[in-house]
mmCIF file of C-alpha atoms in Angstrom:
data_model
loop_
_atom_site.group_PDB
_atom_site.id
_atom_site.type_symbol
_atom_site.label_atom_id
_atom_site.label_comp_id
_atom_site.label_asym_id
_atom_site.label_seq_id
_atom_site.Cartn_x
_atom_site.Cartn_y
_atom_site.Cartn_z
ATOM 1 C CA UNK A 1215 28.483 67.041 42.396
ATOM 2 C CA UNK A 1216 26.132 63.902 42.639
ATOM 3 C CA UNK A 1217 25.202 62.961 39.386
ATOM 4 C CA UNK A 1218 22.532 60.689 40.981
ATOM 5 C CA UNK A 1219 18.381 61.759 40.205
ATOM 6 C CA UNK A 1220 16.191 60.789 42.952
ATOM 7 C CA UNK A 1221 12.886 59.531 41.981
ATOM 8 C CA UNK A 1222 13.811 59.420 38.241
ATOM 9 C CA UNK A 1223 10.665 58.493 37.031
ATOM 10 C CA UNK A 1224 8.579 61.375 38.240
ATOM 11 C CA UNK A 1225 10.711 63.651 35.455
ATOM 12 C CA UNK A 1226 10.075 61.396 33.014
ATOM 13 C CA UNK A 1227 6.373 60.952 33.863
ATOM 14 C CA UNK A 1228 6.438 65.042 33.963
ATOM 15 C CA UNK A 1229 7.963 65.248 30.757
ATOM 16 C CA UNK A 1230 5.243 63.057 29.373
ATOM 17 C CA UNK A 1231 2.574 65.067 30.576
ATOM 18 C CA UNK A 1232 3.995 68.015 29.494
ATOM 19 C CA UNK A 1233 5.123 66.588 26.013
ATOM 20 C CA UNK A 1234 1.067 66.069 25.489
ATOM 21 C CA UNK A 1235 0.776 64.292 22.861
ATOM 22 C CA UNK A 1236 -0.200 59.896 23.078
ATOM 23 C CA UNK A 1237 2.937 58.980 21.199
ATOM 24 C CA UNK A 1238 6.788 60.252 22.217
ATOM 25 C CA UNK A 1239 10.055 59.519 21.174
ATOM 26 C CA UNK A 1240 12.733 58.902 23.933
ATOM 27 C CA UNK A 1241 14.390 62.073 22.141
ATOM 28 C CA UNK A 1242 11.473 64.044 22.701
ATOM 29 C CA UNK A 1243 11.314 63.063 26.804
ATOM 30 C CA UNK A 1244 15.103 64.171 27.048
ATOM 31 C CA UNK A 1245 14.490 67.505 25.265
ATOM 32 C CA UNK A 1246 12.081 68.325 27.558
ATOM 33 C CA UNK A 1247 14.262 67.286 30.670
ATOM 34 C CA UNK A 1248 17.359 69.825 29.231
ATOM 35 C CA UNK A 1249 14.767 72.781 28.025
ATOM 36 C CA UNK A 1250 12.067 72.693 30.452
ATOM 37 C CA UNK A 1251 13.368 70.830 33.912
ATOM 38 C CA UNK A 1252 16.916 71.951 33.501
ATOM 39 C CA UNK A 1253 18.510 68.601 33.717
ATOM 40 C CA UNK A 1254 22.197 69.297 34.550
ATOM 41 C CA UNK A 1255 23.611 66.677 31.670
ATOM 42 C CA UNK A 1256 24.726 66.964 28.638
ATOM 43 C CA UNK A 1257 22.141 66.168 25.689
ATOM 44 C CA UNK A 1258 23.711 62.538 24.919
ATOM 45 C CA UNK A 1259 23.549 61.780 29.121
ATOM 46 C CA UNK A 1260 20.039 63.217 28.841
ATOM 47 C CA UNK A 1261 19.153 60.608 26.112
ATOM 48 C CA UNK A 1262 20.650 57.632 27.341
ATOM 49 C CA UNK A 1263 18.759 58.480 31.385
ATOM 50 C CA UNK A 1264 15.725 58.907 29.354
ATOM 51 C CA UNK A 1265 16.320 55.328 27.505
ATOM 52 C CA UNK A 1266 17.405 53.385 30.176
ATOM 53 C CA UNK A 1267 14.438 54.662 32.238
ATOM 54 C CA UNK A 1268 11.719 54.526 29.579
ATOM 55 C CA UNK A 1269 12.540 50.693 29.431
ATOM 56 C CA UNK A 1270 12.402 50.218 32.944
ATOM 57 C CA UNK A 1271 8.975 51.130 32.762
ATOM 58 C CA UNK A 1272 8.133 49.538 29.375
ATOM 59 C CA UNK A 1273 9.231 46.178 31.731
ATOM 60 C CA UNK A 1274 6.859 47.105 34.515
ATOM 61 C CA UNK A 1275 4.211 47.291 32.028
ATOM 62 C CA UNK A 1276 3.158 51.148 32.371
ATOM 63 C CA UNK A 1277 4.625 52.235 28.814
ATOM 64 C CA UNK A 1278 3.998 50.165 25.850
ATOM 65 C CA UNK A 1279 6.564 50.537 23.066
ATOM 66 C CA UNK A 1280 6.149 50.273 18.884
ATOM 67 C CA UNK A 1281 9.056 50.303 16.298
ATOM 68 C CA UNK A 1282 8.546 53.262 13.687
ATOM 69 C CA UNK A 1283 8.336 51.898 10.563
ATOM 70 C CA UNK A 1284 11.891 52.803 8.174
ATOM 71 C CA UNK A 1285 13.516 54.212 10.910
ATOM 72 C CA UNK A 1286 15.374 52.727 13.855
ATOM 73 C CA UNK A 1287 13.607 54.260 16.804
ATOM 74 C CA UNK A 1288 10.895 53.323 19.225
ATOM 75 C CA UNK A 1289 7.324 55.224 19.772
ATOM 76 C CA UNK A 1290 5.715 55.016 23.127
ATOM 77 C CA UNK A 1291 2.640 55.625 24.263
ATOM 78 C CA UNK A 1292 1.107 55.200 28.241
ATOM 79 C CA UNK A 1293 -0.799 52.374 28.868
#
């Protein structure tokens, strides 16, 4: 089976839009890809797509990105 996604960042723009909310969590974007989009990886696969991805397009400047304060995790939010 190809493990490959084409056009990866229309599921995680659709996961955005469906999460609804201004500020996400890259764990929230990879529920939503195993619950709701049936992403055929496992939940730690799902996180680490939804990372790598989310960063690519923190980089290209259409996510903007703030560190939670006491914990070690990111918020984003669209630009």
């Amino acid at each position: 089976m190809n493990s490959r996604v084409t056009n990866p960042e229309s599921y995680i723009f659709s996961a955005i839009i469906y999460i609804g909310k201004d500020n996400f969590t890259s764990n929230d974007v990879a529920k939503i890809l195993i619950e709701r989009f049936s992403f055929q990886k496992t939940f730690f696969k799902a996180k680490a797509f939804t990372y790598n991805q989310i960063q690519r397009l923190v980089r290209n400047g259409l996510l903007s990105k703030v560190r939670k304060v006491g914990v070690y995790q990111y918020s984003y939010s669209r630009t």
